[in-house]
mmCIF file of C-alpha atoms in Angstrom:
data_model
loop_
_atom_site.group_PDB
_atom_site.id
_atom_site.type_symbol
_atom_site.label_atom_id
_atom_site.label_comp_id
_atom_site.label_asym_id
_atom_site.label_seq_id
_atom_site.Cartn_x
_atom_site.Cartn_y
_atom_site.Cartn_z
ATOM 1 C CA MET A 201 45.782 211.365 -67.660
ATOM 2 C CA LEU A 202 42.739 212.045 -69.719
ATOM 3 C CA ASN A 203 42.955 213.719 -73.085
ATOM 4 C CA ALA A 204 39.532 214.486 -74.491
ATOM 5 C CA THR A 205 40.788 215.080 -77.971
ATOM 6 C CA THR A 206 37.714 216.126 -79.923
ATOM 7 C CA THR A 207 35.363 218.498 -78.181
ATOM 8 C CA THR A 208 32.876 221.194 -78.855
ATOM 9 C CA THR A 209 32.224 224.020 -76.477
ATOM 10 C CA SER A 210 28.902 224.659 -74.902
ATOM 11 C CA ASN A 211 27.852 227.845 -73.190
ATOM 12 C CA ALA A 212 25.350 225.982 -71.079
ATOM 13 C CA PRO A 213 26.233 225.838 -67.406
ATOM 14 C CA GLU A 214 25.920 222.071 -67.251
ATOM 15 C CA GLY A 215 29.380 221.572 -68.737
ATOM 16 C CA ILE A 216 31.211 220.582 -71.920
ATOM 17 C CA HIS A 217 29.820 218.258 -74.569
ATOM 18 C CA LEU A 218 32.104 215.725 -76.277
ATOM 19 C CA THR A 219 31.421 215.085 -79.971
ATOM 20 C CA CYS A 220 33.194 211.701 -79.847
ATOM 21 C CA GLY A 221 31.934 210.753 -76.414
ATOM 22 C CA MET A 222 34.069 209.712 -73.461
ATOM 23 C CA SER A 223 36.795 207.907 -75.397
ATOM 24 C CA GLY A 224 38.813 205.193 -73.709
ATOM 25 C CA SER A 225 36.270 204.541 -70.948
ATOM 26 C CA HIS A 226 36.455 200.773 -70.433
ATOM 27 C CA PRO A 227 36.026 198.729 -67.238
ATOM 28 C CA LEU A 228 39.263 196.857 -67.986
ATOM 29 C CA ILE A 229 41.207 200.125 -67.850
ATOM 30 C CA PHE A 230 39.586 201.145 -64.573
ATOM 31 C CA THR A 231 40.589 197.793 -63.031
ATOM 32 C CA ILE A 232 44.076 197.036 -64.352
ATOM 33 C CA VAL A 233 45.652 200.489 -64.560
ATOM 34 C CA PRO A 234 45.191 201.424 -60.856
ATOM 35 C CA VAL A 235 46.760 198.096 -59.824
ATOM 36 C CA VAL A 236 49.758 198.742 -62.069
ATOM 37 C CA TYR A 237 50.066 202.267 -60.687
ATOM 38 C CA GLY A 238 50.069 200.882 -57.146
ATOM 39 C CA PHE A 239 52.747 198.345 -58.059
ATOM 40 C CA ASN A 240 54.889 201.044 -59.656
ATOM 41 C CA PHE A 241 54.468 203.284 -56.614
ATOM 42 C CA VAL A 242 55.565 200.674 -54.058
ATOM 43 C CA ILE A 243 58.474 199.240 -56.050
ATOM 44 C CA GLY A 244 59.617 202.670 -57.225
ATOM 45 C CA MET A 245 59.545 204.330 -53.811
ATOM 46 C CA VAL A 246 61.440 201.472 -52.153
ATOM 47 C CA GLY A 247 63.958 201.040 -54.971
ATOM 48 C CA ASN A 248 64.778 204.714 -55.529
ATOM 49 C CA SER A 249 64.971 205.362 -51.783
ATOM 50 C CA MET A 250 67.572 202.599 -51.585
ATOM 51 C CA VAL A 251 69.495 204.167 -54.476
ATOM 52 C CA VAL A 252 69.579 207.509 -52.659
ATOM 53 C CA ALA A 253 70.631 205.839 -49.395
ATOM 54 C CA VAL A 254 73.371 203.719 -51.001
ATOM 55 C CA ILE A 255 74.912 206.599 -52.951
ATOM 56 C CA TYR A 256 74.698 209.060 -50.064
ATOM 57 C CA ARG A 257 76.078 206.663 -47.428
ATOM 58 C CA TYR A 258 78.622 204.509 -49.246
ATOM 59 C CA MET A 259 79.361 205.678 -52.779
ATOM 60 C CA LYS A 260 79.332 209.396 -51.885
ATOM 61 C CA LEU A 261 79.072 212.260 -54.361
ATOM 62 C CA LYS A 262 82.707 212.371 -55.431
ATOM 63 C CA THR A 263 82.174 211.092 -58.978
ATOM 64 C CA VAL A 264 80.175 212.602 -61.825
ATOM 65 C CA ALA A 265 78.210 209.402 -62.439
ATOM 66 C CA ASN A 266 77.062 209.174 -58.809
ATOM 67 C CA VAL A 267 75.853 212.794 -58.859
ATOM 68 C CA PHE A 268 73.760 212.207 -61.972
ATOM 69 C CA VAL A 269 72.380 208.849 -60.769
ATOM 70 C CA LEU A 270 71.403 210.380 -57.420
ATOM 71 C CA ASN A 271 69.527 213.211 -59.140
ATOM 72 C CA LEU A 272 67.828 210.713 -61.457
ATOM 73 C CA ALA A 273 66.563 208.762 -58.436
ATOM 74 C CA ILE A 274 65.317 211.964 -56.768
ATOM 75 C CA SER A 275 63.515 212.878 -59.982
ATOM 76 C CA ASP A 276 61.734 209.523 -59.985
ATOM 77 C CA LEU A 277 60.742 209.955 -56.334
ATOM 78 C CA THR A 278 59.201 213.378 -56.981
ATOM 79 C CA PHE A 279 57.065 211.861 -59.718
ATOM 80 C CA LEU A 280 56.088 208.701 -57.846
ATOM 81 C CA ILE A 281 54.322 210.661 -55.099
ATOM 82 C CA THR A 282 51.652 211.589 -57.680
ATOM 83 C CA LEU A 283 50.832 207.988 -58.650
ATOM 84 C CA PRO A 284 48.285 207.349 -55.848
ATOM 85 C CA MET A 285 46.216 210.294 -57.144
ATOM 86 C CA TRP A 286 46.340 209.006 -60.724
ATOM 87 C CA ALA A 287 45.397 205.517 -59.464
ATOM 88 C CA ILE A 288 42.310 206.898 -57.698
ATOM 89 C CA PHE A 289 41.510 209.037 -60.754
ATOM 90 C CA THR A 290 41.495 205.970 -63.001
ATOM 91 C CA ALA A 291 39.801 203.605 -60.540
ATOM 92 C CA THR A 292 36.838 205.984 -60.173
ATOM 93 C CA GLY A 293 36.242 206.166 -63.916
ATOM 94 C CA TYR A 294 38.247 209.330 -64.591
ATOM 95 C CA TYR A 295 36.789 211.324 -61.710
ATOM 96 C CA TRP A 296 39.195 213.872 -60.172
ATOM 97 C CA PRO A 297 38.352 214.782 -56.553
ATOM 98 C CA PHE A 298 41.593 216.587 -55.656
ATOM 99 C CA GLY A 299 40.938 220.050 -57.047
ATOM 100 C CA SER A 300 42.486 222.268 -59.688
ATOM 101 C CA PHE A 301 45.886 222.882 -58.068
ATOM 102 C CA LEU A 302 46.776 219.208 -57.640
ATOM 103 C CA CYS A 303 45.511 218.543 -61.164
ATOM 104 C CA LYS A 304 47.962 221.086 -62.573
ATOM 105 C CA ALA A 305 50.821 220.086 -60.229
ATOM 106 C CA SER A 306 50.470 216.336 -60.854
ATOM 107 C CA ALA A 307 50.287 216.766 -64.635
ATOM 108 C CA GLY A 308 53.307 219.059 -64.528
ATOM 109 C CA LEU A 309 55.327 216.573 -62.449
ATOM 110 C CA VAL A 310 54.670 213.793 -64.968
ATOM 111 C CA ILE A 311 56.206 215.824 -67.807
ATOM 112 C CA PHE A 312 58.864 217.187 -65.446
ATOM 113 C CA ASN A 313 59.983 213.619 -64.694
ATOM 114 C CA LEU A 314 60.065 212.796 -68.413
ATOM 115 C CA TYR A 315 62.406 215.694 -69.139
ATOM 116 C CA THR A 316 64.667 215.269 -66.112
ATOM 117 C CA SER A 317 65.037 211.520 -66.703
ATOM 118 C CA ILE A 318 66.062 211.810 -70.337
ATOM 119 C CA PHE A 319 68.252 214.863 -69.668
ATOM 120 C CA PHE A 320 70.157 213.110 -66.868
ATOM 121 C CA LEU A 321 70.615 210.007 -69.043
ATOM 122 C CA THR A 322 71.903 212.251 -71.828
ATOM 123 C CA ALA A 323 74.308 213.960 -69.432
ATOM 124 C CA LEU A 324 75.532 210.553 -68.249
ATOM 125 C CA SER A 325 76.091 209.454 -71.847
ATOM 126 C CA ILE A 326 78.132 212.567 -72.606
ATOM 127 C CA ASP A 327 80.127 211.981 -69.423
ATOM 128 C CA ARG A 328 80.875 208.366 -70.428
ATOM 129 C CA TYR A 329 81.990 209.571 -73.862
ATOM 130 C CA LEU A 330 84.387 212.085 -72.326
ATOM 131 C CA ALA A 331 85.651 209.606 -69.725
ATOM 132 C CA ILE A 332 86.396 206.826 -72.227
ATOM 133 C CA VAL A 333 87.345 208.657 -75.404
ATOM 134 C CA HIS A 334 89.017 211.740 -73.865
ATOM 135 C CA PRO A 335 90.038 210.648 -70.344
ATOM 136 C CA VAL A 336 92.941 213.095 -69.979
ATOM 137 C CA ARG A 337 91.607 216.236 -71.656
ATOM 138 C CA SER A 338 88.201 215.984 -69.957
ATOM 139 C CA ARG A 339 89.555 215.400 -66.456
ATOM 140 C CA ARG A 340 89.479 219.054 -65.463
ATOM 141 C CA TYR A 341 85.814 219.353 -66.514
ATOM 142 C CA ARG A 342 84.550 216.034 -65.184
ATOM 143 C CA THR A 343 84.362 217.014 -61.536
ATOM 144 C CA ALA A 344 81.607 216.717 -58.959
ATOM 145 C CA ALA A 345 81.281 220.510 -58.851
ATOM 146 C CA TYR A 346 80.625 220.754 -62.587
ATOM 147 C CA ALA A 347 78.207 217.824 -62.318
ATOM 148 C CA ARG A 348 76.203 219.623 -59.602
ATOM 149 C CA ILE A 349 76.014 222.747 -61.758
ATOM 150 C CA SER A 350 74.837 220.636 -64.703
ATOM 151 C CA CYS A 351 72.155 219.031 -62.521
ATOM 152 C CA LEU A 352 70.951 222.442 -61.391
ATOM 153 C CA LEU A 353 70.636 223.546 -65.017
ATOM 154 C CA VAL A 354 68.751 220.357 -65.875
ATOM 155 C CA TRP A 355 66.277 220.905 -63.028
ATOM 156 C CA LEU A 356 65.691 224.521 -64.048
ATOM 157 C CA PHE A 357 65.299 223.803 -67.767
ATOM 158 C CA ALA A 358 62.995 220.828 -67.137
ATOM 159 C CA PHE A 359 60.871 222.996 -64.846
ATOM 160 C CA VAL A 360 60.562 225.731 -67.471
ATOM 161 C CA VAL A 361 59.504 223.362 -70.272
ATOM 162 C CA SER A 362 57.030 221.506 -68.039
ATOM 163 C CA VAL A 363 55.233 224.628 -66.775
ATOM 164 C CA PRO A 364 53.113 225.019 -69.967
ATOM 165 C CA THR A 365 51.743 221.503 -69.497
ATOM 166 C CA ALA A 366 50.727 222.324 -65.936
ATOM 167 C CA LEU A 367 49.049 225.539 -67.044
ATOM 168 C CA THR A 368 46.986 223.867 -69.769
ATOM 169 C CA ARG A 369 45.661 221.200 -67.390
ATOM 170 C CA ASP A 370 42.586 221.891 -65.318
ATOM 171 C CA VAL A 371 39.471 220.375 -63.807
ATOM 172 C CA HIS A 372 36.509 220.197 -66.231
ATOM 173 C CA ASN A 373 32.895 219.083 -65.924
ATOM 174 C CA ILE A 374 31.882 216.664 -68.685
ATOM 175 C CA ASP A 375 28.166 216.785 -69.523
ATOM 176 C CA SER A 376 27.426 217.430 -65.835
ATOM 177 C CA GLU A 377 28.203 213.764 -65.150
ATOM 178 C CA THR A 378 31.799 213.708 -63.982
ATOM 179 C CA THR A 379 34.739 215.962 -63.166
ATOM 180 C CA VAL A 380 38.008 215.194 -64.916
ATOM 181 C CA CYS A 381 41.577 216.449 -64.849
ATOM 182 C CA GLY A 382 42.586 216.838 -68.465
ATOM 183 C CA THR A 383 43.291 218.967 -71.492
ATOM 184 C CA LEU A 384 40.332 219.782 -73.691
ATOM 185 C CA HIS A 385 40.988 220.916 -77.260
ATOM 186 C CA MET A 386 38.263 223.344 -78.264
ATOM 187 C CA LYS A 387 37.542 224.218 -81.874
ATOM 188 C CA ASP A 388 37.136 227.932 -81.316
ATOM 189 C CA ALA A 389 40.291 228.334 -79.253
ATOM 190 C CA VAL A 390 42.937 228.784 -81.972
ATOM 191 C CA ARG A 391 45.538 230.150 -79.601
ATOM 192 C CA GLN A 392 45.055 227.250 -77.176
ATOM 193 C CA LYS A 393 45.255 224.797 -80.049
ATOM 194 C CA ASN A 394 48.605 226.243 -81.170
ATOM 195 C CA LEU A 395 49.896 226.167 -77.601
ATOM 196 C CA LEU A 396 48.919 222.507 -77.159
ATOM 197 C CA LEU A 397 50.471 221.659 -80.500
ATOM 198 C CA ALA A 398 53.734 223.331 -79.457
ATOM 199 C CA ILE A 399 53.703 221.448 -76.151
ATOM 200 C CA GLY A 400 53.089 218.149 -77.935
ATOM 201 C CA LEU A 401 55.888 218.681 -80.436
ATOM 202 C CA MET A 402 58.243 219.791 -77.669
ATOM 203 C CA LYS A 403 57.456 216.620 -75.710
ATOM 204 C CA SER A 404 58.290 214.470 -78.733
ATOM 205 C CA LEU A 405 61.422 216.386 -79.746
ATOM 206 C CA LEU A 406 62.999 217.530 -76.458
ATOM 207 C CA GLY A 407 61.637 214.645 -74.417
ATOM 208 C CA PHE A 408 62.594 211.831 -76.760
ATOM 209 C CA LEU A 409 64.010 212.269 -80.267
ATOM 210 C CA VAL A 410 66.767 214.865 -79.784
ATOM 211 C CA PRO A 411 68.183 213.353 -76.554
ATOM 212 C CA PHE A 412 68.220 209.895 -78.107
ATOM 213 C CA LEU A 413 70.100 211.188 -81.132
ATOM 214 C CA ILE A 414 72.725 212.607 -78.745
ATOM 215 C CA ILE A 415 72.869 209.366 -76.757
ATOM 216 C CA ILE A 416 73.185 207.203 -79.878
ATOM 217 C CA THR A 417 75.917 209.502 -81.203
ATOM 218 C CA CYS A 418 77.851 209.181 -77.934
ATOM 219 C CA TYR A 419 77.587 205.399 -78.009
ATOM 220 C CA CYS A 420 78.679 205.222 -81.629
ATOM 221 C CA LEU A 421 81.753 207.319 -80.852
ATOM 222 C CA ILE A 422 82.481 205.227 -77.749
ATOM 223 C CA GLY A 423 82.128 202.001 -79.732
ATOM 224 C CA ARG A 424 84.435 203.255 -82.463
ATOM 225 C CA ALA A 425 87.019 204.285 -79.884
ATOM 226 C CA LEU A 426 86.822 200.955 -78.058
ATOM 227 C CA LEU A 427 87.200 199.005 -81.298
ATOM 228 C CA SER A 428 90.205 201.018 -82.394
ATOM 229 C CA GLY A 429 91.704 200.977 -78.915
ATOM 230 C CA ARG A 430 93.515 204.224 -79.493
ATOM 231 C CA ASN A 431 93.834 207.008 -76.938
ATOM 232 C CA ILE A 432 92.201 204.838 -74.268
ATOM 233 C CA GLN A 433 94.145 203.653 -71.255
ATOM 234 C CA LYS A 434 93.456 200.076 -70.225
ATOM 235 C CA SER A 435 93.080 201.070 -66.594
ATOM 236 C CA ALA A 436 90.547 203.719 -67.565
ATOM 237 C CA ARG A 437 88.615 201.197 -69.657
ATOM 238 C CA SER A 438 88.376 198.719 -66.782
ATOM 239 C CA ARG A 439 87.150 201.423 -64.416
ATOM 240 C CA GLU A 440 84.508 202.726 -66.795
ATOM 241 C CA ASP A 441 83.189 199.441 -68.201
ATOM 242 C CA GLU A 442 80.734 198.763 -65.381
ATOM 243 C CA VAL A 443 79.311 202.290 -65.414
ATOM 244 C CA LEU A 444 78.992 202.118 -69.199
ATOM 245 C CA ARG A 445 77.074 198.834 -69.057
ATOM 246 C CA MET A 446 74.802 200.160 -66.332
ATOM 247 C CA LEU A 447 74.099 203.329 -68.328
ATOM 248 C CA ALA A 448 73.422 201.332 -71.502
ATOM 249 C CA ALA A 449 70.882 199.208 -69.628
ATOM 250 C CA ALA A 450 69.202 202.320 -68.161
ATOM 251 C CA VAL A 451 68.980 203.984 -71.592
ATOM 252 C CA LEU A 452 67.540 200.819 -73.141
ATOM 253 C CA ALA A 453 64.972 200.585 -70.341
ATOM 254 C CA PHE A 454 63.968 204.215 -70.877
ATOM 255 C CA PHE A 455 63.520 203.643 -74.613
ATOM 256 C CA LEU A 456 61.438 200.480 -74.168
ATOM 257 C CA CYS A 457 59.240 202.128 -71.529
ATOM 258 C CA TRP A 458 58.631 205.450 -73.243
ATOM 259 C CA ALA A 459 58.630 204.530 -76.966
ATOM 260 C CA PRO A 460 55.043 203.113 -77.044
ATOM 261 C CA HIS A 461 53.681 206.198 -75.295
ATOM 262 C CA GLN A 462 55.569 208.523 -77.620
ATOM 263 C CA VAL A 463 54.084 206.746 -80.659
ATOM 264 C CA PHE A 464 50.514 207.268 -79.465
ATOM 265 C CA HIS A 465 51.353 210.760 -78.296
ATOM 266 C CA PHE A 466 52.473 211.544 -81.847
ATOM 267 C CA LEU A 467 49.105 210.263 -83.079
ATOM 268 C CA GLN A 468 47.466 212.717 -80.690
ATOM 269 C CA VAL A 469 49.566 215.499 -82.213
ATOM 270 C CA LEU A 470 48.251 214.462 -85.636
ATOM 271 C CA ASN A 471 44.752 214.744 -84.216
ATOM 272 C CA GLN A 472 45.525 218.288 -83.077
ATOM 273 C CA LEU A 473 46.637 219.030 -86.632
ATOM 274 C CA ARG A 474 43.295 217.586 -87.833
ATOM 275 C CA VAL A 475 45.091 214.872 -89.775
ATOM 276 C CA LEU A 476 43.246 212.263 -87.709
ATOM 277 C CA VAL A 477 39.634 213.193 -86.970
ATOM 278 C CA ASP A 478 37.784 209.879 -87.118
ATOM 279 C CA CYS A 479 36.167 208.977 -83.784
ATOM 280 C CA SER A 480 37.031 205.280 -84.154
ATOM 281 C CA ILE A 481 40.740 206.131 -84.429
ATOM 282 C CA LEU A 482 40.464 208.423 -81.423
ATOM 283 C CA GLU A 483 38.833 205.577 -79.517
ATOM 284 C CA ILE A 484 41.840 203.363 -80.260
ATOM 285 C CA ILE A 485 44.260 206.098 -79.188
ATOM 286 C CA ASP A 486 42.431 206.880 -75.952
ATOM 287 C CA THR A 487 42.063 203.176 -75.134
ATOM 288 C CA ALA A 488 45.719 202.375 -75.731
ATOM 289 C CA MET A 489 47.052 205.515 -74.059
ATOM 290 C CA PRO A 490 46.465 204.421 -70.415
ATOM 291 C CA PHE A 491 48.361 201.186 -71.010
ATOM 292 C CA THR A 492 51.275 202.968 -72.707
ATOM 293 C CA ILE A 493 51.350 205.390 -69.779
ATOM 294 C CA CYS A 494 51.567 202.408 -67.400
ATOM 295 C CA ILE A 495 54.592 201.149 -69.315
ATOM 296 C CA ALA A 496 56.140 204.621 -69.325
ATOM 297 C CA TYR A 497 55.612 205.055 -65.580
ATOM 298 C CA PHE A 498 57.280 201.691 -64.988
ATOM 299 C CA ASN A 499 60.551 203.353 -65.967
ATOM 300 C CA SER A 500 60.587 205.154 -62.618
ATOM 301 C CA CYS A 501 60.936 201.865 -60.746
ATOM 302 C CA VAL A 502 63.082 199.923 -63.226
ATOM 303 C CA ASN A 503 66.304 201.924 -62.776
ATOM 304 C CA PRO A 504 67.086 200.549 -59.268
ATOM 305 C CA ILE A 505 66.542 197.033 -60.657
ATOM 306 C CA VAL A 506 68.982 197.800 -63.479
ATOM 307 C CA TYR A 507 71.586 199.085 -61.019
ATOM 308 C CA GLY A 508 71.193 195.964 -58.859
ATOM 309 C CA PHE A 509 71.597 193.491 -61.719
ATOM 310 C CA VAL A 510 74.294 195.280 -63.734
ATOM 311 C CA GLY A 511 76.219 197.351 -61.198
ATOM 312 C CA HIS A 512 78.451 195.113 -59.079
ATOM 313 C CA ASN A 513 79.633 198.013 -56.925
ATOM 314 C CA PHE A 514 76.080 199.203 -56.309
ATOM 315 C CA ARG A 515 74.915 195.671 -55.473
ATOM 316 C CA ARG A 516 77.744 195.228 -52.964
ATOM 317 C CA ASN A 517 76.951 198.521 -51.220
ATOM 318 C CA LEU A 518 73.235 197.712 -51.235
ATOM 319 C CA LEU A 519 73.970 194.476 -49.371
ATOM 320 C CA ARG A 520 76.025 196.481 -46.881
ATOM 321 C CA LEU A 521 73.093 198.828 -46.361
ATOM 322 C CA LEU A 522 70.654 195.957 -45.854
ATOM 323 C CA CYS A 523 73.005 194.218 -43.427
ATOM 324 C CA CYS A 524 73.411 197.428 -41.413
ATOM 325 C CA ALA A 525 69.650 197.898 -41.356
ATOM 326 C CA ARG A 526 69.223 194.338 -40.154
ATOM 327 C CA ARG A 527 71.779 194.801 -37.391
ATOM 328 C CA GLY A 528 69.992 198.005 -36.425
ATOM 329 C CA LEU A 529 66.734 196.175 -35.639
ATOM 330 C CA PRO A 530 65.854 195.923 -31.905
ATOM 331 C CA GLY A 531 66.299 192.169 -31.905
ATOM 332 C CA ASN A 532 69.667 192.465 -33.652
ATOM 333 C CA HIS A 533 71.140 195.437 -31.788
ATOM 334 C CA PRO A 534 74.812 194.747 -30.846
ATOM 335 C CA SER A 535 74.485 195.949 -27.239
ATOM 336 C CA ILE A 536 71.306 193.931 -26.689
ATOM 337 C CA SER A 537 72.888 190.865 -28.265
ATOM 338 C CA SER A 538 75.973 191.171 -26.068
ATOM 339 C CA LYS A 539 73.822 191.557 -22.940
ATOM 340 C CA MET A 540 71.771 188.514 -23.889
ATOM 341 C CA SER A 541 74.943 186.533 -24.463
ATOM 342 C CA ALA A 542 76.289 187.581 -21.070
ATOM 343 C CA LEU A 543 73.072 186.621 -19.315
ATOM 344 C CA SER A 544 73.039 183.288 -21.130
ATOM 345 C CA TYR A 545 76.647 182.659 -20.090
ATOM 346 C CA ARG A 546 75.918 183.504 -16.451
ATOM 347 C CA ALA A 547 72.849 181.266 -16.436
ATOM 348 C CA SER A 548 74.827 178.361 -17.830
ATOM 349 C CA GLU A 549 77.562 178.935 -15.251
ATOM 350 C CA ALA A 550 74.998 178.982 -12.442
ATOM 351 C CA LEU A 551 73.413 175.810 -13.762
ATOM 352 C CA SER A 552 76.762 174.046 -13.929
ATOM 353 C CA LEU A 553 77.645 175.114 -10.360
ATOM 354 C CA THR A 554 74.297 173.847 -9.086
ATOM 355 C CA THR A 555 74.815 170.541 -10.830
ATOM 356 C CA LYS A 556 78.316 170.186 -9.327
ATOM 357 C CA SER A 557 77.078 170.952 -5.823
ATOM 358 C CA LYS A 558 74.304 168.385 -6.110
ATOM 359 C CA THR A 559 76.776 165.800 -7.379
ATOM 360 C CA SER A 560 79.247 166.470 -4.558
ATOM 361 C CA SER A 561 76.511 166.288 -1.899
ATOM 362 C CA THR A 562 75.312 162.984 -3.322
ATOM 363 C CA ASN A 563 78.836 161.563 -3.272
ATOM 364 C CA GLY A 564 79.229 162.729 0.312
ATOM 365 C CA LYS A 565 76.183 160.779 1.358
#
């Protein structure tokens, strides 16, 4: 998404004039980024669809972890449907042909996915803490019903905090040369500047720092409990180990994917505070931002890979799903296969009878 960070307004009808020019406009970006978006879209749609299918068909929604993982996959799918539009937007040199509504909706879904992903990972971390450190006392609260209620609250809260981002995005004409979908920070719009600053700080705090402090705290408490070995049943530990490893891998993947983008996003916040105003620095930020966004978007297709490599139970059920799908193909349908076998058997029997009759007639002669 484009962020034209330093702008001046113009009352002329031809559009808005940029004091620092069209930052981050490089042919390399327009070539590589759309390809990465396309890769993320294909891998993410296939992988997360498999996660939904495996959990719904085999693993069911009887455990808290499965409920949260299913909602995390659905969150990624809702975001991934916007990637083709962002790929076209970047490939055409930041030209947005889809109108104002899709500009607002797509930008809102990007931030919506950020919040839902980190909130669901935080909820999973709290659940692992309760399951391992307080397995008995937390049993009455760690139910699928409570997990569904928690997911509903996460969806609602993430929607509320992502609405301001959608409202501040719109289609703008830049110097009558191109039409972009972005946020333009205007010097004479103090109220808009404060709103954008609040949105930026909220993205850094609620979308990254605060949840990670909660997650790290949960893991520290889990590690201390596992090292001491007190109040933890061995059977409970063996049941929860795989889920804990899978969650740890998912949290690490989220951090590695989103940390670079959050760093440059914080630099953009400093620009909004007028701490950074040099056009050369803004050029670096706007050039690096598309690549950090590519890395961040990769998180939506990395979770199914994490589940497949770390989760033995998920991998086993995924193989069951693939085997069932293979048997369901027209060439592998059980009834068709049985009919073909029967026909082959009858043909061989007829051939053997013909051969015997020819042999007997020859002997008779």
